[in-house]
């Protein structure tokens, strides 16, 4: 293994994190917080920067990377960033337990939004800012970000981007990967800025606008009030955030196509049609059920619009406790949790394209069984889906189910309620955030044992990186020395 | 479509059912039941036989069958048999509602064992006998039975057996299919007879021994007491039934191999190793957890042995209400519900071979991702698993999940409890019987609306026939006339 190159990239990444850790210092100074707050971020920035410097002291001789190393870099960097990013919370006392702080930071970077905090309003502004800022960094991928600012690691970095950008296929936008990364990040940041402005116009305070824009952009879902978005009680804010979440759940390549005036290609995306179709269909069905129970028609539309967009994009903002909704609506939301956003978006879950291809294939199998002599080919995005791709997607699904069941069994040992256990794994593995039962919008992950908090943190990272990198990291064979 | 041949086979099958309906008449006379009981079975036998005669009046000119017709014959025959088999219950008043009686009979033939009866002890002996006898008929497949007694439909019947015998692969035992069917049925009936004798020796009354042997042989699970097997409170009976269920969850081809002295081949079956490994592992884990909560070590072993064998073989007999077990044990049982028995057995579920192949493939995919240049081949039963087979299995899984979610969403409209809804679909689709929550061992399916009772009946038949035949039946394209 090219250990020098692995260490070098990890070191560079820690140096970048050290710089980013200085931003909350500014926030802390603006709001004149007690000295321990700016200090905690400065100390951790220094430590992280120094560790990073140690890693990069030896310039790697060979710069090329193989797939295996790509996986290892990606998984180690997410674990390291979460670890160092957790330290300020421990130092300033906002989250005294290191395990809890690690869970919270991993939840931030992976844009999960699951929290161990029972009362988020006790946090200082600088802590709140950093907590939500990790969503912004993690959304597009921490290594994509590194590629955007560090063009010199371009060779072999295709493996890194492949391992970090979600979805079954990965297309370079332009020929140089670092250019692709930069374009992606520019689109991403411009959109975030627009949302901040719109939220301000809708009457949200400045600080709150930043926090919620970060949460929507990364489809993360960390807020700053105990009732998430509910306390603002503003249709305008819910509309802006709902639409924003839908936008950040769309494949970013489509925005690049639009920016380069390839409108037709962008709007003909089959995945986009599935994505929007599922969203509209679910909103209609849930609105209908809610309006027959607890809500008026308009009230049902408002709450179902916000919940559906928040859940399918795996953001996890909430305005209404869907724990109390009738069962059909709850199961539909649970299904959306697994579908997730589009490939190449900041959303988690299985991704719409995977689900669409799987469903189309399953029904083609039905046709093939009925007429064994007919040739049946599945098309997606106007291209035939070849056997190799199908196999990869099907295997992903199987690995997904296997790991899901294993984690569910482990955490169930200390739980007593099926709904809580099942939705805790769904919410972390799909990077959603709040689940149902005890981990619902009004609950938290605080009651889990430290062991299970670490397990669920790894589950979040595994979900964000689409399983393989973390499994490779833990495969004993990978670390064995070869003759 | 060869409609004449379809009608002919269906007619022959109804004639066979008419003959079988005469057996409960004998039971009714032995126990000197009120006249409406023998009469109800005689009348229905006559009606069924006459309808069957109408269907067979026209001798088909062309005897060959295509896959499509195989699917249609199989699905129609299970629906028709359940319908006519339900009529005696309605006539003699033991289950006055036709919908309820259809559910109960479909549950019998499909060897599900789910019941709409809140008090099974109110049933007459003839009704109890017929209810459990449907397990015995359905276990090996109603059409396999027809092939065993009707050798003249041999041509094209490979499609019928393929559609009815569970599992991803289908191997003829001997060259003539009708001979295969006969051998299978002889092994099956001999085993059932042995269990009856063993239960008698363990002190079970005669009638009860027949009922429980039928339930174990078909891995169906209908009993005759409200507490299922619990009221007998006998370790010997539980041991016999537990071992019997394990035996009937094994691929019957293995018994044929043993009978023809191919011991080595039989015991080297990889699927058998997975099957027994999962059973032993689950019993150990559940015993450990139970012994730390409500049970003694031996008591835990007794209850976990019976529940694990009953659930993985999808029988559904119960001695203890596992609703009250700690969560880990419940989730493990839920997982076993989906695994099911071995291919070619009377058990339901996804089948052990499918699960094993899927898990092996998923982990090979991990290896392939880590070392892209290495050739990785998955072997099962010492043969390489080819891409085509994998695709068929993966597509089955996807279709399975799609249909599962759809049915879950539909029945959830009238329910309020997730556990009940989820396990009701699991228990019927996997042909287990009792689920958890309201449909647990101490509950029943009585409270569902007629619409959902019919939906769940179709779900049971879909589960028993492994989806395709029923989907083909409901595909509009299949019935369209071609130029």
mmCIF file of C-alpha atoms in Angstrom, chain B residues 51 66 125 231 237 354 364:
data_model
loop_
_atom_site.group_PDB
_atom_site.id
_atom_site.type_symbol
_atom_site.label_atom_id
_atom_site.label_comp_id
_atom_site.label_asym_id
_atom_site.label_seq_id
_atom_site.Cartn_x
_atom_site.Cartn_y
_atom_site.Cartn_z
ATOM 1 C CA UNK B 51 -67.761 -28.326 -11.621
ATOM 2 C CA UNK B 66 -45.813 -23.023 -22.092
ATOM 3 C CA UNK B 125 -63.719 -32.418 14.656
ATOM 4 C CA UNK B 231 -51.643 -26.823 26.605
ATOM 5 C CA UNK B 237 -44.251 -33.727 22.250
ATOM 6 C CA UNK B 354 -31.386 -17.787 -1.776
ATOM 7 C CA UNK B 364 -17.613 -11.298 -2.913
#
